[in-house]
PDB file of C-alpha atoms in Angstrom:
ATOM      1  CA  MET O1349     129.054 120.878  92.361  1.00  0.00           C
ATOM      2  CA  GLN O1350     127.113 119.686  89.480  1.00  0.00           C
ATOM      3  CA  ASP O1351     130.053 119.061  86.984  1.00  0.00           C
ATOM      4  CA  THR O1352     128.816 115.591  85.946  1.00  0.00           C
ATOM      5  CA  ALA O1353     131.697 115.209  83.361  1.00  0.00           C
ATOM      6  CA  HIS O1354     134.559 115.891  85.569  1.00  0.00           C
ATOM      7  CA  PRO O1355     136.693 112.628  86.031  1.00  0.00           C
ATOM      8  CA  THR O1356     137.142 112.900  89.827  1.00  0.00           C
ATOM      9  CA  ARG O1357     133.534 113.270  90.390  1.00  0.00           C
ATOM     10  CA  THR O1358     132.971 110.035  87.997  1.00  0.00           C
ATOM     11  CA  LYS O1359     135.498 108.188  90.021  1.00  0.00           C
ATOM     12  CA  LEU O1360     133.615 108.929  93.321  1.00  0.00           C
ATOM     13  CA  LEU O1361     130.285 107.947  91.793  1.00  0.00           C
ATOM     14  CA  ASP O1362     131.699 104.725  90.386  1.00  0.00           C
ATOM     15  CA  ALA O1363     133.181 103.906  93.803  1.00  0.00           C
ATOM     16  CA  ALA O1364     129.927 104.844  95.475  1.00  0.00           C
ATOM     17  CA  LEU O1365     128.058 102.351  93.262  1.00  0.00           C
ATOM     18  CA  ASN O1366     130.497  99.528  94.284  1.00  0.00           C
ATOM     19  CA  VAL O1367     130.888 100.242  97.875  1.00  0.00           C
ATOM     20  CA  ILE O1368     127.124 100.866  98.770  1.00  0.00           C
ATOM     21  CA  ARG O1369     126.276  97.568  96.910  1.00  0.00           C
ATOM     22  CA  ALA O1370     128.825  95.702  98.858  1.00  0.00           C
ATOM     23  CA  LYS O1371     128.609  97.315 102.236  1.00  0.00           C
ATOM     24  CA  GLY O1372     124.970  98.832 102.107  1.00  0.00           C
ATOM     25  CA  TYR O1373     124.497 102.667 102.412  1.00  0.00           C
ATOM     26  CA  SER O1374     124.565 102.655 106.354  1.00  0.00           C
ATOM     27  CA  ALA O1375     127.722 100.903 106.666  1.00  0.00           C
ATOM     28  CA  THR O1376     129.265 102.995 104.031  1.00  0.00           C
ATOM     29  CA  THR O1377     131.398 105.982 104.950  1.00  0.00           C
ATOM     30  CA  VAL O1378     132.883 108.830 103.019  1.00  0.00           C
ATOM     31  CA  ASP O1379     136.259 107.476 103.735  1.00  0.00           C
ATOM     32  CA  ASP O1380     135.443 104.038 102.229  1.00  0.00           C
ATOM     33  CA  ILE O1381     134.350 105.993  99.093  1.00  0.00           C
ATOM     34  CA  CYS O1382     137.563 108.069  98.968  1.00  0.00           C
ATOM     35  CA  VAL O1383     139.801 104.985  99.471  1.00  0.00           C
ATOM     36  CA  ALA O1384     137.731 102.764  96.879  1.00  0.00           C
ATOM     37  CA  SER O1385     138.027 105.814  94.397  1.00  0.00           C
ATOM     38  CA  SER O1386     141.658 107.005  95.479  1.00  0.00           C
ATOM     39  CA  VAL O1387     140.330 110.456  95.740  1.00  0.00           C
ATOM     40  CA  GLY O1388     140.924 112.528  98.849  1.00  0.00           C
ATOM     41  CA  LYS O1389     138.447 113.632 101.341  1.00  0.00           C
ATOM     42  CA  GLY O1390     138.848 117.270 100.146  1.00  0.00           C
ATOM     43  CA  SER O1391     138.162 116.344  96.496  1.00  0.00           C
ATOM     44  CA  PHE O1392     135.118 114.500  97.889  1.00  0.00           C
ATOM     45  CA  PHE O1393     133.709 117.728  99.617  1.00  0.00           C
ATOM     46  CA  HIS O1394     134.622 119.674  96.521  1.00  0.00           C
ATOM     47  CA  HIS O1395     132.088 117.593  94.495  1.00  0.00           C
ATOM     48  CA  PHE O1396     129.395 116.543  97.194  1.00  0.00           C
ATOM     49  CA  LYS O1397     128.244 118.627 100.292  1.00  0.00           C
ATOM     50  CA  SER O1398     127.524 115.170 102.143  1.00  0.00           C
ATOM     51  CA  LYS O1399     127.235 111.462 102.011  1.00  0.00           C
ATOM     52  CA  GLU O1400     123.542 112.059 101.187  1.00  0.00           C
ATOM     53  CA  GLU O1401     124.202 114.141  98.218  1.00  0.00           C
ATOM     54  CA  LEU O1402     126.591 111.744  96.933  1.00  0.00           C
ATOM     55  CA  ALA O1403     123.881 108.911  97.510  1.00  0.00           C
ATOM     56  CA  ILE O1404     121.486 110.948  95.370  1.00  0.00           C
ATOM     57  CA  ALA O1405     123.860 111.588  92.664  1.00  0.00           C
ATOM     58  CA  ALA O1406     124.982 107.943  92.667  1.00  0.00           C
ATOM     59  CA  THR O1407     121.389 106.803  92.159  1.00  0.00           C
ATOM     60  CA  GLN O1408     121.144 109.178  89.140  1.00  0.00           C
ATOM     61  CA  HIS O1409     124.574 107.989  87.821  1.00  0.00           C
ATOM     62  CA  TRP O1410     123.472 104.428  88.363  1.00  0.00           C
ATOM     63  CA  SER O1411     120.314 105.090  86.254  1.00  0.00           C
ATOM     64  CA  ALA O1412     122.456 106.682  83.431  1.00  0.00           C
ATOM     65  CA  VAL O1413     124.982 103.889  83.394  1.00  0.00           C
ATOM     66  CA  THR O1414     122.274 100.966  83.222  1.00  0.00           C
ATOM     67  CA  GLY O1415     119.551 102.786  81.556  1.00  0.00           C
ATOM     68  CA  ALA O1416     120.565 101.907  77.891  1.00  0.00           C
ATOM     69  CA  LEU O1417     121.048  98.115  78.823  1.00  0.00           C
ATOM     70  CA  PHE O1418     117.661  98.130  80.366  1.00  0.00           C
ATOM     71  CA  GLU O1419     115.737 100.234  77.645  1.00  0.00           C
ATOM     72  CA  SER O1420     117.166  97.828  74.859  1.00  0.00           C
ATOM     73  CA  ALA O1421     116.478  94.550  76.657  1.00  0.00           C
ATOM     74  CA  PRO O1422     114.215  91.947  74.877  1.00  0.00           C
ATOM     75  CA  TYR O1423     111.711  92.228  77.803  1.00  0.00           C
ATOM     76  CA  GLN O1424     110.795  95.763  76.915  1.00  0.00           C
ATOM     77  CA  GLN O1425     109.093  94.286  73.788  1.00  0.00           C
ATOM     78  CA  VAL O1426     106.592  91.977  75.824  1.00  0.00           C
ATOM     79  CA  ALA O1427     103.350  93.556  75.969  1.00  0.00           C
ATOM     80  CA  ASP O1428     101.526  91.274  78.697  1.00  0.00           C
ATOM     81  CA  PRO O1429     102.463  92.633  82.133  1.00  0.00           C
ATOM     82  CA  ARG O1430     102.900  88.976  83.618  1.00  0.00           C
ATOM     83  CA  GLU O1431     104.910  87.949  80.580  1.00  0.00           C
ATOM     84  CA  ARG O1432     106.987  90.910  80.809  1.00  0.00           C
ATOM     85  CA  ILE O1433     107.935  90.298  84.467  1.00  0.00           C
ATOM     86  CA  LEU O1434     108.873  86.898  83.525  1.00  0.00           C
ATOM     87  CA  ALA O1435     110.913  87.793  80.633  1.00  0.00           C
ATOM     88  CA  TYR O1436     112.581  90.453  82.810  1.00  0.00           C
ATOM     89  CA  ILE O1437     113.637  87.709  85.220  1.00  0.00           C
ATOM     90  CA  ASP O1438     114.955  85.648  82.518  1.00  0.00           C
ATOM     91  CA  PHE O1439     116.998  88.820  81.177  1.00  0.00           C
ATOM     92  CA  ARG O1440     118.363  89.322  84.731  1.00  0.00           C
ATOM     93  CA  SER O1441     119.469  85.737  84.990  1.00  0.00           C
ATOM     94  CA  GLN O1442     121.352  86.163  81.919  1.00  0.00           C
ATOM     95  CA  ILE O1443     123.249  89.283  83.038  1.00  0.00           C
ATOM     96  CA  VAL O1444     123.874  87.882  86.537  1.00  0.00           C
ATOM     97  CA  GLN O1445     127.780  87.075  86.548  1.00  0.00           C
ATOM     98  CA  GLY O1446     130.125  87.565  89.620  1.00  0.00           C
ATOM     99  CA  ASP O1447     129.637  88.663  93.033  1.00  0.00           C
ATOM    100  CA  LEU O1448     126.093  89.580  94.353  1.00  0.00           C
ATOM    101  CA  ALA O1449     127.197  93.382  94.897  1.00  0.00           C
ATOM    102  CA  ASP O1450     128.195  93.502  91.194  1.00  0.00           C
ATOM    103  CA  VAL O1451     124.844  92.438  89.998  1.00  0.00           C
ATOM    104  CA  THR O1452     122.428  93.918  92.112  1.00  0.00           C
ATOM    105  CA  CYS O1453     120.416  97.214  91.741  1.00  0.00           C
ATOM    106  CA  LEU O1454     122.152 100.052  93.803  1.00  0.00           C
ATOM    107  CA  LEU O1455     118.926 100.486  95.756  1.00  0.00           C
ATOM    108  CA  GLY O1456     119.392  96.834  97.091  1.00  0.00           C
ATOM    109  CA  GLY O1457     122.386  98.294  99.131  1.00  0.00           C
ATOM    110  CA  VAL O1458     120.191 101.431 100.386  1.00  0.00           C
ATOM    111  CA  ASP O1459     118.456  99.537 103.040  1.00  0.00           C
ATOM    112  CA  GLU O1460     116.969 102.475 105.101  1.00  0.00           C
ATOM    113  CA  VAL O1461     115.907 104.344 102.099  1.00  0.00           C
ATOM    114  CA  VAL O1462     112.983 101.678 101.769  1.00  0.00           C
ATOM    115  CA  HIS O1463     111.615 102.772 105.025  1.00  0.00           C
ATOM    116  CA  GLU O1464     112.716 106.410 105.096  1.00  0.00           C
ATOM    117  CA  PRO O1465     113.246 107.742 101.526  1.00  0.00           C
ATOM    118  CA  VAL O1466     113.028 111.380 102.452  1.00  0.00           C
ATOM    119  CA  ASP O1467     115.105 111.328 105.614  1.00  0.00           C
ATOM    120  CA  ALA O1468     117.740 109.168 104.051  1.00  0.00           C
ATOM    121  CA  PHE O1469     118.169 110.902 100.612  1.00  0.00           C
ATOM    122  CA  GLY O1470     116.339 114.069 100.878  1.00  0.00           C
ATOM    123  CA  ALA O1471     113.648 115.246  98.556  1.00  0.00           C
ATOM    124  CA  GLY O1472     114.994 113.087  95.684  1.00  0.00           C
ATOM    125  CA  GLY O1473     115.007 109.807  97.457  1.00  0.00           C
ATOM    126  CA  ALA O1474     111.332 108.680  96.834  1.00  0.00           C
ATOM    127  CA  GLU O1475     111.830 109.740  92.917  1.00  0.00           C
ATOM    128  CA  GLN O1476     115.045 107.498  92.882  1.00  0.00           C
ATOM    129  CA  LEU O1477     113.242 104.606  94.419  1.00  0.00           C
ATOM    130  CA  GLU O1478     110.978 104.459  91.353  1.00  0.00           C
ATOM    131  CA  LEU O1479     113.815 103.667  89.068  1.00  0.00           C
ATOM    132  CA  CYS O1480     113.995  99.801  89.476  1.00  0.00           C
ATOM    133  CA  PRO O1481     110.337  99.226  88.749  1.00  0.00           C
ATOM    134  CA  ARG O1482     110.405 101.362  85.722  1.00  0.00           C
ATOM    135  CA  GLN O1483     113.576  99.987  84.493  1.00  0.00           C
ATOM    136  CA  ALA O1484     111.701  96.516  84.587  1.00  0.00           C
ATOM    137  CA  GLY O1485     108.940  98.059  82.618  1.00  0.00           C
ATOM    138  CA  VAL O1486     106.250  97.062  85.157  1.00  0.00           C
ATOM    139  CA  ARG O1487     105.567 100.728  86.085  1.00  0.00           C
ATOM    140  CA  GLU O1488     104.761 103.678  83.834  1.00  0.00           C
ATOM    141  CA  GLU O1489     107.077 106.738  83.837  1.00  0.00           C
ATOM    142  CA  PRO O1490     105.409 109.588  85.693  1.00  0.00           C
ATOM    143  CA  GLY O1491     103.051 111.737  83.702  1.00  0.00           C
TER     144      GLY O1491
END
């Protein structure tokens, strides 16, 4: 179930990013993900044991997909924390195009995770919540 290169798994992950950001995690169903990805439910459960397992994998997929963009962004070169946050806001305003769900962080659609990260996403939930501040460069990588 950890075949990250399998095209069907990637289709499911991409669909999860889109649907969760549009509807929110709570409102998203496995059926929604299957319809959005044009993948059958049997294939879904071949790759993921549950919606929660998909959500954890989707946060990791999101980080991989967006990581290079944020790592090479100009705000990363700003040393002063206050100025870095302002540069981050400028960067985000430049890349905001389209519908809100297309430009928000995946975790913006994972509403209950903010309150219950362990229950909603299992042991990996809290770790994945750290991604957005680290991408912004306002929080150091865990040491």
